[in-house]
């Protein structure tokens, strides 16, 4: 089960993920990212401090937006991954394709 919220904060669009993103809930993540992209914001933060698990479907959601982010000059930074989830991102090489930071402060600093 997952709870995903979008929050406007200091010029950033923050997507907060709580719980587990699996095949059935990945559509909620997709909708949140899609809405953020449509809003026209150029600085997106994804708060994963309470993300407990992400399936390949959830990872696929992030992958599906990589080209759109580049095309539309959108900067997305994921932060707060626990060790288990971070390991999955690293094994699949997503840490090379997506910007990942440890804390919200580091993520904001990266976006400027």
PDB file of N, CA and C in Angstrom:
ATOM      1  N   UNK A   1       0.839  -1.183   0.000  1.00  0.00           N
ATOM      2  CA  UNK A   1       0.000   0.000   0.000  1.00  0.00           C
ATOM      3  C   UNK A   1       0.882   1.244   0.000  1.00  0.00           C
ATOM      4  N   UNK A   2       0.454   2.245  -0.743  1.00  0.00           N
ATOM      5  CA  UNK A   2       1.260   3.458  -0.855  1.00  0.00           C
ATOM      6  C   UNK A   2       0.377   4.691  -0.695  1.00  0.00           C
ATOM      7  N   UNK A   3       0.980   5.737  -0.164  1.00  0.00           N
ATOM      8  CA  UNK A   3       0.329   7.035  -0.072  1.00  0.00           C
ATOM      9  C   UNK A   3       1.285   8.028  -0.727  1.00  0.00           C
ATOM     10  N   UNK A   4       0.812   8.719  -1.755  1.00  0.00           N
ATOM     11  CA  UNK A   4       1.650   9.665  -2.477  1.00  0.00           C
ATOM     12  C   UNK A   4       0.978  11.028  -2.455  1.00  0.00           C
ATOM     13  N   UNK A   5       1.760  12.030  -2.047  1.00  0.00           N
ATOM     14  CA  UNK A   5       1.241  13.397  -1.982  1.00  0.00           C
ATOM     15  C   UNK A   5       2.171  14.314  -2.758  1.00  0.00           C
ATOM     16  N   UNK A   6       1.584  15.359  -3.350  1.00  0.00           N
ATOM     17  CA  UNK A   6       2.370  16.419  -3.973  1.00  0.00           C
ATOM     18  C   UNK A   6       2.234  17.667  -3.130  1.00  0.00           C
ATOM     19  N   UNK A   7       3.366  18.279  -2.822  1.00  0.00           N
ATOM     20  CA  UNK A   7       3.399  19.469  -1.985  1.00  0.00           C
ATOM     21  C   UNK A   7       4.196  20.551  -2.716  1.00  0.00           C
ATOM     22  N   UNK A   8       3.707  21.783  -2.692  1.00  0.00           N
ATOM     23  CA  UNK A   8       4.457  22.918  -3.236  1.00  0.00           C
ATOM     24  C   UNK A   8       5.256  23.519  -2.095  1.00  0.00           C
ATOM     25  N   UNK A   9       6.564  23.628  -2.284  1.00  0.00           N
ATOM     26  CA  UNK A   9       7.426  24.087  -1.206  1.00  0.00           C
ATOM     27  C   UNK A   9       8.578  24.914  -1.750  1.00  0.00           C
ATOM     28  N   UNK A  10       8.587  26.211  -1.460  1.00  0.00           N
ATOM     29  CA  UNK A  10       9.714  27.092  -1.799  1.00  0.00           C
ATOM     30  C   UNK A  10      10.155  26.975  -3.262  1.00  0.00           C
ATOM     31  N   UNK A  11       9.215  26.946  -4.184  1.00  0.00           N
ATOM     32  CA  UNK A  11       9.565  26.863  -5.598  1.00  0.00           C
ATOM     33  C   UNK A  11       9.813  25.456  -6.114  1.00  0.00           C
ATOM     34  N   UNK A  12       9.670  24.478  -5.242  1.00  0.00           N
ATOM     35  CA  UNK A  12       9.857  23.080  -5.629  1.00  0.00           C
ATOM     36  C   UNK A  12       8.506  22.369  -5.615  1.00  0.00           C
ATOM     37  N   UNK A  13       8.372  21.393  -6.486  1.00  0.00           N
ATOM     38  CA  UNK A  13       7.238  20.480  -6.444  1.00  0.00           C
ATOM     39  C   UNK A  13       7.777  19.219  -5.774  1.00  0.00           C
ATOM     40  N   UNK A  14       7.263  18.881  -4.593  1.00  0.00           N
ATOM     41  CA  UNK A  14       7.761  17.746  -3.824  1.00  0.00           C
ATOM     42  C   UNK A  14       6.742  16.609  -3.888  1.00  0.00           C
ATOM     43  N   UNK A  15       7.201  15.448  -4.316  1.00  0.00           N
ATOM     44  CA  UNK A  15       6.373  14.240  -4.326  1.00  0.00           C
ATOM     45  C   UNK A  15       6.824  13.391  -3.145  1.00  0.00           C
ATOM     46  N   UNK A  16       5.919  13.153  -2.212  1.00  0.00           N
ATOM     47  CA  UNK A  16       6.235  12.389  -1.007  1.00  0.00           C
ATOM     48  C   UNK A  16       5.642  10.998  -1.150  1.00  0.00           C
ATOM     49  N   UNK A  17       6.487   9.972  -1.040  1.00  0.00           N
ATOM     50  CA  UNK A  17       6.039   8.580  -1.170  1.00  0.00           C
ATOM     51  C   UNK A  17       6.151   7.900   0.184  1.00  0.00           C
ATOM     52  N   UNK A  18       5.021   7.329   0.642  1.00  0.00           N
ATOM     53  CA  UNK A  18       4.988   6.614   1.917  1.00  0.00           C
ATOM     54  C   UNK A  18       4.487   5.196   1.663  1.00  0.00           C
ATOM     55  N   UNK A  19       5.272   4.202   2.068  1.00  0.00           N
ATOM     56  CA  UNK A  19       4.838   2.810   1.936  1.00  0.00           C
ATOM     57  C   UNK A  19       5.573   2.076   0.835  1.00  0.00           C
ATOM     58  N   UNK A  20       4.814   1.251   0.092  1.00  0.00           N
ATOM     59  CA  UNK A  20       5.393   0.382  -0.920  1.00  0.00           C
ATOM     60  C   UNK A  20       4.820   0.684  -2.301  1.00  0.00           C
ATOM     61  N   UNK A  21       5.706   0.799  -3.286  1.00  0.00           N
ATOM     62  CA  UNK A  21       5.273   0.986  -4.671  1.00  0.00           C
ATOM     63  C   UNK A  21       5.445  -0.349  -5.378  1.00  0.00           C
ATOM     64  N   UNK A  22       4.326  -0.979  -5.694  1.00  0.00           N
ATOM     65  CA  UNK A  22       4.358  -2.256  -6.415  1.00  0.00           C
ATOM     66  C   UNK A  22       3.624  -2.095  -7.740  1.00  0.00           C
ATOM     67  N   UNK A  23       3.396  -3.198  -8.437  1.00  0.00           N
ATOM     68  CA  UNK A  23       2.767  -3.134  -9.755  1.00  0.00           C
ATOM     69  C   UNK A  23       1.401  -2.457  -9.702  1.00  0.00           C
ATOM     70  N   UNK A  24       0.614  -2.732  -8.674  1.00  0.00           N
ATOM     71  CA  UNK A  24      -0.731  -2.155  -8.613  1.00  0.00           C
ATOM     72  C   UNK A  24      -0.732  -0.694  -8.180  1.00  0.00           C
ATOM     73  N   UNK A  25       0.264  -0.276  -7.400  1.00  0.00           N
ATOM     74  CA  UNK A  25       0.282   1.116  -6.937  1.00  0.00           C
ATOM     75  C   UNK A  25       1.198   2.012  -7.754  1.00  0.00           C
ATOM     76  N   UNK A  26       1.932   1.436  -8.699  1.00  0.00           N
ATOM     77  CA  UNK A  26       2.856   2.251  -9.494  1.00  0.00           C
ATOM     78  C   UNK A  26       2.118   3.291 -10.324  1.00  0.00           C
ATOM     79  N   UNK A  27       0.843   3.036 -10.639  1.00  0.00           N
ATOM     80  CA  UNK A  27       0.040   4.008 -11.395  1.00  0.00           C
ATOM     81  C   UNK A  27      -0.121   5.304 -10.599  1.00  0.00           C
ATOM     82  N   UNK A  28      -0.180   5.197  -9.281  1.00  0.00           N
ATOM     83  CA  UNK A  28      -0.289   6.399  -8.449  1.00  0.00           C
ATOM     84  C   UNK A  28       0.986   7.232  -8.546  1.00  0.00           C
ATOM     85  N   UNK A  29       2.130   6.573  -8.563  1.00  0.00           N
ATOM     86  CA  UNK A  29       3.404   7.271  -8.731  1.00  0.00           C
ATOM     87  C   UNK A  29       3.451   7.916 -10.112  1.00  0.00           C
ATOM     88  N   UNK A  30       3.031   7.185 -11.117  1.00  0.00           N
ATOM     89  CA  UNK A  30       2.998   7.702 -12.485  1.00  0.00           C
ATOM     90  C   UNK A  30       2.118   8.946 -12.562  1.00  0.00           C
ATOM     91  N   UNK A  31       0.948   8.889 -11.951  1.00  0.00           N
ATOM     92  CA  UNK A  31       0.034  10.032 -11.968  1.00  0.00           C
ATOM     93  C   UNK A  31       0.636  11.245 -11.270  1.00  0.00           C
ATOM     94  N   UNK A  32       1.304  11.027 -10.147  1.00  0.00           N
ATOM     95  CA  UNK A  32       1.912  12.132  -9.397  1.00  0.00           C
ATOM     96  C   UNK A  32       3.014  12.801 -10.215  1.00  0.00           C
ATOM     97  N   UNK A  33       3.863  11.997 -10.851  1.00  0.00           N
ATOM     98  CA  UNK A  33       4.943  12.567 -11.664  1.00  0.00           C
ATOM     99  C   UNK A  33       4.355  13.265 -12.881  1.00  0.00           C
ATOM    100  N   UNK A  34       3.368  12.650 -13.509  1.00  0.00           N
ATOM    101  CA  UNK A  34       2.720  13.251 -14.677  1.00  0.00           C
ATOM    102  C   UNK A  34       2.112  14.608 -14.321  1.00  0.00           C
ATOM    103  N   UNK A  35       1.411  14.682 -13.193  1.00  0.00           N
ATOM    104  CA  UNK A  35       0.805  15.942 -12.754  1.00  0.00           C
ATOM    105  C   UNK A  35       1.873  17.002 -12.483  1.00  0.00           C
ATOM    106  N   UNK A  36       2.987  16.579 -11.891  1.00  0.00           N
ATOM    107  CA  UNK A  36       4.083  17.513 -11.604  1.00  0.00           C
ATOM    108  C   UNK A  36       4.669  18.050 -12.910  1.00  0.00           C
ATOM    109  N   UNK A  37       4.849  17.183 -13.893  1.00  0.00           N
ATOM    110  CA  UNK A  37       5.386  17.603 -15.183  1.00  0.00           C
ATOM    111  C   UNK A  37       4.424  18.578 -15.859  1.00  0.00           C
ATOM    112  N   UNK A  38       3.146  18.259 -15.830  1.00  0.00           N
ATOM    113  CA  UNK A  38       2.135  19.114 -16.457  1.00  0.00           C
ATOM    114  C   UNK A  38       2.018  20.476 -15.776  1.00  0.00           C
ATOM    115  N   UNK A  39       2.389  20.541 -14.507  1.00  0.00           N
ATOM    116  CA  UNK A  39       2.277  21.809 -13.762  1.00  0.00           C
ATOM    117  C   UNK A  39       3.267  22.852 -14.263  1.00  0.00           C
ATOM    118  N   UNK A  40       4.277  22.407 -15.002  1.00  0.00           N
ATOM    119  CA  UNK A  40       5.254  23.335 -15.539  1.00  0.00           C
ATOM    120  C   UNK A  40       6.425  23.619 -14.619  1.00  0.00           C
ATOM    121  N   UNK A  41       6.415  23.035 -13.434  1.00  0.00           N
ATOM    122  CA  UNK A  41       7.547  23.230 -12.519  1.00  0.00           C
ATOM    123  C   UNK A  41       8.780  22.582 -13.118  1.00  0.00           C
ATOM    124  N   UNK A  42       9.928  23.191 -12.904  1.00  0.00           N
ATOM    125  CA  UNK A  42      11.182  22.677 -13.449  1.00  0.00           C
ATOM    126  C   UNK A  42      12.043  22.001 -12.394  1.00  0.00           C
ATOM    127  N   UNK A  43      11.654  22.129 -11.111  1.00  0.00           N
ATOM    128  CA  UNK A  43      12.425  21.543 -10.016  1.00  0.00           C
ATOM    129  C   UNK A  43      11.528  20.588  -9.236  1.00  0.00           C
ATOM    130  N   UNK A  44      11.770  19.294  -9.397  1.00  0.00           N
ATOM    131  CA  UNK A  44      10.977  18.264  -8.739  1.00  0.00           C
ATOM    132  C   UNK A  44      11.832  17.502  -7.738  1.00  0.00           C
ATOM    133  N   UNK A  45      11.319  17.360  -6.543  1.00  0.00           N
ATOM    134  CA  UNK A  45      11.968  16.549  -5.512  1.00  0.00           C
ATOM    135  C   UNK A  45      11.072  15.352  -5.224  1.00  0.00           C
ATOM    136  N   UNK A  46      11.668  14.181  -5.078  1.00  0.00           N
ATOM    137  CA  UNK A  46      10.914  12.987  -4.709  1.00  0.00           C
ATOM    138  C   UNK A  46      11.421  12.523  -3.350  1.00  0.00           C
ATOM    139  N   UNK A  47      10.566  12.665  -2.346  1.00  0.00           N
ATOM    140  CA  UNK A  47      10.897  12.323  -0.960  1.00  0.00           C
ATOM    141  C   UNK A  47      10.607  10.843  -0.731  1.00  0.00           C
ATOM    142  N   UNK A  48      11.680  10.061  -0.594  1.00  0.00           N
ATOM    143  CA  UNK A  48      11.549   8.611  -0.403  1.00  0.00           C
ATOM    144  C   UNK A  48      11.946   8.184   1.003  1.00  0.00           C
ATOM    145  N   UNK A  49      11.937   9.117   1.952  1.00  0.00           N
ATOM    146  CA  UNK A  49      12.346   8.776   3.313  1.00  0.00           C
ATOM    147  C   UNK A  49      11.432   7.734   3.944  1.00  0.00           C
ATOM    148  N   UNK A  50      10.178   7.638   3.459  1.00  0.00           N
ATOM    149  CA  UNK A  50       9.243   6.645   3.995  1.00  0.00           C
ATOM    150  C   UNK A  50       8.873   5.581   2.970  1.00  0.00           C
ATOM    151  N   UNK A  51       9.671   5.483   1.899  1.00  0.00           N
ATOM    152  CA  UNK A  51       9.474   4.433   0.898  1.00  0.00           C
ATOM    153  C   UNK A  51      10.123   3.159   1.415  1.00  0.00           C
ATOM    154  N   UNK A  52       9.310   2.127   1.594  1.00  0.00           N
ATOM    155  CA  UNK A  52       9.805   0.879   2.163  1.00  0.00           C
ATOM    156  C   UNK A  52      10.217  -0.142   1.107  1.00  0.00           C
ATOM    157  N   UNK A  53       9.596  -0.062  -0.078  1.00  0.00           N
ATOM    158  CA  UNK A  53       9.828  -1.060  -1.127  1.00  0.00           C
ATOM    159  C   UNK A  53       9.407  -0.450  -2.452  1.00  0.00           C
ATOM    160  N   UNK A  54      10.134  -0.786  -3.527  1.00  0.00           N
ATOM    161  CA  UNK A  54       9.717  -0.393  -4.869  1.00  0.00           C
ATOM    162  C   UNK A  54       9.959  -1.565  -5.812  1.00  0.00           C
ATOM    163  N   UNK A  55       8.936  -1.904  -6.580  1.00  0.00           N
ATOM    164  CA  UNK A  55       9.033  -3.022  -7.522  1.00  0.00           C
ATOM    165  C   UNK A  55       9.620  -2.537  -8.842  1.00  0.00           C
ATOM    166  N   UNK A  56       9.831  -3.475  -9.748  1.00  0.00           N
ATOM    167  CA  UNK A  56      10.339  -3.111 -11.071  1.00  0.00           C
ATOM    168  C   UNK A  56       9.358  -2.189 -11.793  1.00  0.00           C
ATOM    169  N   UNK A  57       8.065  -2.359 -11.527  1.00  0.00           N
ATOM    170  CA  UNK A  57       7.060  -1.475 -12.144  1.00  0.00           C
ATOM    171  C   UNK A  57       7.240  -0.041 -11.649  1.00  0.00           C
ATOM    172  N   UNK A  58       7.512   0.113 -10.374  1.00  0.00           N
ATOM    173  CA  UNK A  58       7.748   1.439  -9.813  1.00  0.00           C
ATOM    174  C   UNK A  58       9.009   2.067 -10.372  1.00  0.00           C
ATOM    175  N   UNK A  59      10.071   1.273 -10.481  1.00  0.00           N
ATOM    176  CA  UNK A  59      11.317   1.757 -11.070  1.00  0.00           C
ATOM    177  C   UNK A  59      11.104   2.152 -12.530  1.00  0.00           C
ATOM    178  N   UNK A  60      10.269   1.370 -13.202  1.00  0.00           N
ATOM    179  CA  UNK A  60       9.952   1.650 -14.603  1.00  0.00           C
ATOM    180  C   UNK A  60       9.266   2.989 -14.788  1.00  0.00           C
ATOM    181  N   UNK A  61       8.496   3.414 -13.796  1.00  0.00           N
ATOM    182  CA  UNK A  61       7.850   4.724 -13.869  1.00  0.00           C
ATOM    183  C   UNK A  61       8.907   5.814 -13.958  1.00  0.00           C
ATOM    184  N   UNK A  62       9.908   5.752 -13.073  1.00  0.00           N
ATOM    185  CA  UNK A  62      10.983   6.755 -13.127  1.00  0.00           C
ATOM    186  C   UNK A  62      11.706   6.706 -14.471  1.00  0.00           C
ATOM    187  N   UNK A  63      12.004   5.494 -14.936  1.00  0.00           N
ATOM    188  CA  UNK A  63      12.725   5.331 -16.202  1.00  0.00           C
ATOM    189  C   UNK A  63      11.931   5.904 -17.377  1.00  0.00           C
ATOM    190  N   UNK A  64      10.616   5.761 -17.329  1.00  0.00           N
ATOM    191  CA  UNK A  64       9.784   6.209 -18.447  1.00  0.00           C
ATOM    192  C   UNK A  64       9.782   7.724 -18.614  1.00  0.00           C
ATOM    193  N   UNK A  65      10.193   8.460 -17.593  1.00  0.00           N
ATOM    194  CA  UNK A  65      10.191   9.924 -17.660  1.00  0.00           C
ATOM    195  C   UNK A  65      11.560  10.527 -17.952  1.00  0.00           C
ATOM    196  N   UNK A  66      12.609   9.749 -17.983  1.00  0.00           N
ATOM    197  CA  UNK A  66      13.961  10.289 -18.131  1.00  0.00           C
ATOM    198  C   UNK A  66      14.081  11.176 -19.374  1.00  0.00           C
ATOM    199  N   UNK A  67      13.618  10.709 -20.508  1.00  0.00           N
ATOM    200  CA  UNK A  67      13.716  11.500 -21.741  1.00  0.00           C
ATOM    201  C   UNK A  67      12.824  12.732 -21.691  1.00  0.00           C
ATOM    202  N   UNK A  68      11.647  12.599 -21.105  1.00  0.00           N
ATOM    203  CA  UNK A  68      10.740  13.755 -21.000  1.00  0.00           C
ATOM    204  C   UNK A  68      11.346  14.840 -20.118  1.00  0.00           C
ATOM    205  N   UNK A  69      12.011  14.439 -19.038  1.00  0.00           N
ATOM    206  CA  UNK A  69      12.687  15.414 -18.174  1.00  0.00           C
ATOM    207  C   UNK A  69      13.746  16.171 -18.974  1.00  0.00           C
ATOM    208  N   UNK A  70      14.536  15.449 -19.744  1.00  0.00           N
ATOM    209  CA  UNK A  70      15.578  16.087 -20.544  1.00  0.00           C
ATOM    210  C   UNK A  70      14.978  17.029 -21.582  1.00  0.00           C
ATOM    211  N   UNK A  71      13.960  16.556 -22.279  1.00  0.00           N
ATOM    212  CA  UNK A  71      13.314  17.336 -23.341  1.00  0.00           C
ATOM    213  C   UNK A  71      12.728  18.633 -22.811  1.00  0.00           C
ATOM    214  N   UNK A  72      12.165  18.596 -21.610  1.00  0.00           N
ATOM    215  CA  UNK A  72      11.468  19.745 -21.042  1.00  0.00           C
ATOM    216  C   UNK A  72      12.294  20.499 -20.002  1.00  0.00           C
ATOM    217  N   UNK A  73      13.587  20.183 -19.919  1.00  0.00           N
ATOM    218  CA  UNK A  73      14.491  20.859 -18.983  1.00  0.00           C
ATOM    219  C   UNK A  73      13.963  20.809 -17.544  1.00  0.00           C
ATOM    220  N   UNK A  74      13.496  19.629 -17.153  1.00  0.00           N
ATOM    221  CA  UNK A  74      12.986  19.411 -15.795  1.00  0.00           C
ATOM    222  C   UNK A  74      14.070  18.694 -14.989  1.00  0.00           C
ATOM    223  N   UNK A  75      14.344  19.222 -13.810  1.00  0.00           N
ATOM    224  CA  UNK A  75      15.334  18.611 -12.926  1.00  0.00           C
ATOM    225  C   UNK A  75      14.618  17.877 -11.804  1.00  0.00           C
ATOM    226  N   UNK A  76      14.854  16.582 -11.719  1.00  0.00           N
ATOM    227  CA  UNK A  76      14.252  15.752 -10.685  1.00  0.00           C
ATOM    228  C   UNK A  76      15.368  15.169  -9.832  1.00  0.00           C
ATOM    229  N   UNK A  77      15.188  15.272  -8.518  1.00  0.00           N
ATOM    230  CA  UNK A  77      16.144  14.664  -7.590  1.00  0.00           C
ATOM    231  C   UNK A  77      15.366  13.806  -6.604  1.00  0.00           C
ATOM    232  N   UNK A  78      15.791  12.575  -6.467  1.00  0.00           N
ATOM    233  CA  UNK A  78      15.222  11.635  -5.497  1.00  0.00           C
ATOM    234  C   UNK A  78      16.090  11.705  -4.249  1.00  0.00           C
ATOM    235  N   UNK A  79      15.472  11.710  -3.075  1.00  0.00           N
ATOM    236  CA  UNK A  79      16.272  11.711  -1.853  1.00  0.00           C
ATOM    237  C   UNK A  79      15.643  10.836  -0.776  1.00  0.00           C
ATOM    238  N   UNK A  80      16.482  10.446   0.184  1.00  0.00           N
ATOM    239  CA  UNK A  80      16.010   9.721   1.355  1.00  0.00           C
ATOM    240  C   UNK A  80      15.799   8.230   1.169  1.00  0.00           C
ATOM    241  N   UNK A  81      16.439   7.627   0.178  1.00  0.00           N
ATOM    242  CA  UNK A  81      16.276   6.179  -0.028  1.00  0.00           C
ATOM    243  C   UNK A  81      16.913   5.404   1.117  1.00  0.00           C
ATOM    244  N   UNK A  82      16.197   4.389   1.612  1.00  0.00           N
ATOM    245  CA  UNK A  82      16.831   3.524   2.611  1.00  0.00           C
ATOM    246  C   UNK A  82      17.834   2.621   1.887  1.00  0.00           C
ATOM    247  N   UNK A  83      18.683   1.944   2.638  1.00  0.00           N
ATOM    248  CA  UNK A  83      19.760   1.151   2.032  1.00  0.00           C
ATOM    249  C   UNK A  83      19.243   0.079   1.079  1.00  0.00           C
ATOM    250  N   UNK A  84      18.161  -0.581   1.460  1.00  0.00           N
ATOM    251  CA  UNK A  84      17.613  -1.664   0.638  1.00  0.00           C
ATOM    252  C   UNK A  84      17.113  -1.138  -0.705  1.00  0.00           C
ATOM    253  N   UNK A  85      16.370  -0.044  -0.668  1.00  0.00           N
ATOM    254  CA  UNK A  85      15.834   0.536  -1.903  1.00  0.00           C
ATOM    255  C   UNK A  85      16.965   1.153  -2.732  1.00  0.00           C
ATOM    256  N   UNK A  86      17.900   1.828  -2.083  1.00  0.00           N
ATOM    257  CA  UNK A  86      19.030   2.422  -2.795  1.00  0.00           C
ATOM    258  C   UNK A  86      19.826   1.352  -3.525  1.00  0.00           C
ATOM    259  N   UNK A  87      19.978   0.186  -2.903  1.00  0.00           N
ATOM    260  CA  UNK A  87      20.699  -0.916  -3.515  1.00  0.00           C
ATOM    261  C   UNK A  87      20.035  -1.365  -4.816  1.00  0.00           C
ATOM    262  N   UNK A  88      18.707  -1.386  -4.834  1.00  0.00           N
ATOM    263  CA  UNK A  88      17.980  -1.774  -6.042  1.00  0.00           C
ATOM    264  C   UNK A  88      18.249  -0.765  -7.161  1.00  0.00           C
ATOM    265  N   UNK A  89      18.216   0.527  -6.832  1.00  0.00           N
ATOM    266  CA  UNK A  89      18.517   1.563  -7.820  1.00  0.00           C
ATOM    267  C   UNK A  89      19.933   1.378  -8.369  1.00  0.00           C
ATOM    268  N   UNK A  90      20.879   1.063  -7.485  1.00  0.00           N
ATOM    269  CA  UNK A  90      22.276   0.903  -7.899  1.00  0.00           C
ATOM    270  C   UNK A  90      22.475  -0.337  -8.768  1.00  0.00           C
ATOM    271  N   UNK A  91      21.871  -1.456  -8.374  1.00  0.00           N
ATOM    272  CA  UNK A  91      22.012  -2.701  -9.133  1.00  0.00           C
ATOM    273  C   UNK A  91      21.536  -2.513 -10.573  1.00  0.00           C
ATOM    274  N   UNK A  92      20.457  -1.761 -10.742  1.00  0.00           N
ATOM    275  CA  UNK A  92      19.897  -1.537 -12.071  1.00  0.00           C
ATOM    276  C   UNK A  92      20.551  -0.367 -12.804  1.00  0.00           C
ATOM    277  N   UNK A  93      21.479   0.315 -12.148  1.00  0.00           N
ATOM    278  CA  UNK A  93      22.170   1.430 -12.781  1.00  0.00           C
ATOM    279  C   UNK A  93      21.375   2.721 -12.814  1.00  0.00           C
ATOM    280  N   UNK A  94      20.261   2.765 -12.107  1.00  0.00           N
ATOM    281  CA  UNK A  94      19.434   3.969 -12.114  1.00  0.00           C
ATOM    282  C   UNK A  94      20.091   5.118 -11.377  1.00  0.00           C
ATOM    283  N   UNK A  95      21.031   4.800 -10.513  1.00  0.00           N
ATOM    284  CA  UNK A  95      21.760   5.866  -9.824  1.00  0.00           C
ATOM    285  C   UNK A  95      22.651   6.639 -10.802  1.00  0.00           C
ATOM    286  N   UNK A  96      22.889   6.056 -11.980  1.00  0.00           N
ATOM    287  CA  UNK A  96      23.654   6.746 -13.024  1.00  0.00           C
ATOM    288  C   UNK A  96      22.755   7.567 -13.940  1.00  0.00           C
ATOM    289  N   UNK A  97      21.468   7.226 -13.985  1.00  0.00           N
ATOM    290  CA  UNK A  97      20.521   7.901 -14.876  1.00  0.00           C
ATOM    291  C   UNK A  97      19.687   8.960 -14.163  1.00  0.00           C
ATOM    292  N   UNK A  98      19.521   8.805 -12.855  1.00  0.00           N
ATOM    293  CA  UNK A  98      18.708   9.726 -12.063  1.00  0.00           C
ATOM    294  C   UNK A  98      19.579  10.384 -11.001  1.00  0.00           C
ATOM    295  N   UNK A  99      19.196  11.574 -10.602  1.00  0.00           N
ATOM    296  CA  UNK A  99      19.924  12.265  -9.533  1.00  0.00           C
ATOM    297  C   UNK A  99      19.364  11.786  -8.196  1.00  0.00           C
ATOM    298  N   UNK A 100      20.251  11.266  -7.347  1.00  0.00           N
ATOM    299  CA  UNK A 100      19.845  10.724  -6.046  1.00  0.00           C
ATOM    300  C   UNK A 100      20.732  11.337  -4.970  1.00  0.00           C
ATOM    301  N   UNK A 101      20.102  11.870  -3.929  1.00  0.00           N
ATOM    302  CA  UNK A 101      20.819  12.455  -2.809  1.00  0.00           C
ATOM    303  C   UNK A 101      20.327  11.834  -1.503  1.00  0.00           C
ATOM    304  N   UNK A 102      21.100  12.023  -0.448  1.00  0.00           N
ATOM    305  CA  UNK A 102      20.747  11.436   0.844  1.00  0.00           C
ATOM    306  C   UNK A 102      19.657  12.192   1.579  1.00  0.00           C
ATOM    307  N   UNK A 103      19.728  13.537   1.536  1.00  0.00           N
ATOM    308  CA  UNK A 103      18.789  14.348   2.313  1.00  0.00           C
ATOM    309  C   UNK A 103      18.087  15.381   1.438  1.00  0.00           C
ATOM    310  N   UNK A 104      17.023  15.944   1.976  1.00  0.00           N
ATOM    311  CA  UNK A 104      16.301  16.996   1.275  1.00  0.00           C
ATOM    312  C   UNK A 104      17.207  18.213   1.050  1.00  0.00           C
ATOM    313  N   UNK A 105      18.010  18.549   2.043  1.00  0.00           N
ATOM    314  CA  UNK A 105      18.901  19.700   1.918  1.00  0.00           C
ATOM    315  C   UNK A 105      19.899  19.496   0.776  1.00  0.00           C
ATOM    316  N   UNK A 106      20.451  18.278   0.673  1.00  0.00           N
ATOM    317  CA  UNK A 106      21.379  17.973  -0.426  1.00  0.00           C
ATOM    318  C   UNK A 106      20.675  18.018  -1.765  1.00  0.00           C
ATOM    319  N   UNK A 107      19.441  17.532  -1.816  1.00  0.00           N
ATOM    320  CA  UNK A 107      18.661  17.544  -3.047  1.00  0.00           C
ATOM    321  C   UNK A 107      18.380  18.971  -3.494  1.00  0.00           C
ATOM    322  N   UNK A 108      17.983  19.819  -2.541  1.00  0.00           N
ATOM    323  CA  UNK A 108      17.715  21.232  -2.872  1.00  0.00           C
ATOM    324  C   UNK A 108      18.990  21.935  -3.339  1.00  0.00           C
ATOM    325  N   UNK A 109      20.104  21.639  -2.694  1.00  0.00           N
ATOM    326  CA  UNK A 109      21.379  22.252  -3.077  1.00  0.00           C
ATOM    327  C   UNK A 109      21.757  21.866  -4.498  1.00  0.00           C
ATOM    328  N   UNK A 110      21.463  20.633  -4.886  1.00  0.00           N
ATOM    329  CA  UNK A 110      21.765  20.174  -6.233  1.00  0.00           C
ATOM    330  C   UNK A 110      20.933  20.912  -7.278  1.00  0.00           C
ATOM    331  N   UNK A 111      19.687  21.214  -6.909  1.00  0.00           N
ATOM    332  CA  UNK A 111      18.801  21.929  -7.837  1.00  0.00           C
ATOM    333  C   UNK A 111      19.061  23.430  -7.858  1.00  0.00           C
ATOM    334  N   UNK A 112      19.649  23.939  -6.790  1.00  0.00           N
ATOM    335  CA  UNK A 112      19.956  25.364  -6.723  1.00  0.00           C
ATOM    336  C   UNK A 112      18.792  26.236  -6.377  1.00  0.00           C
TER     337      UNK A 112
END
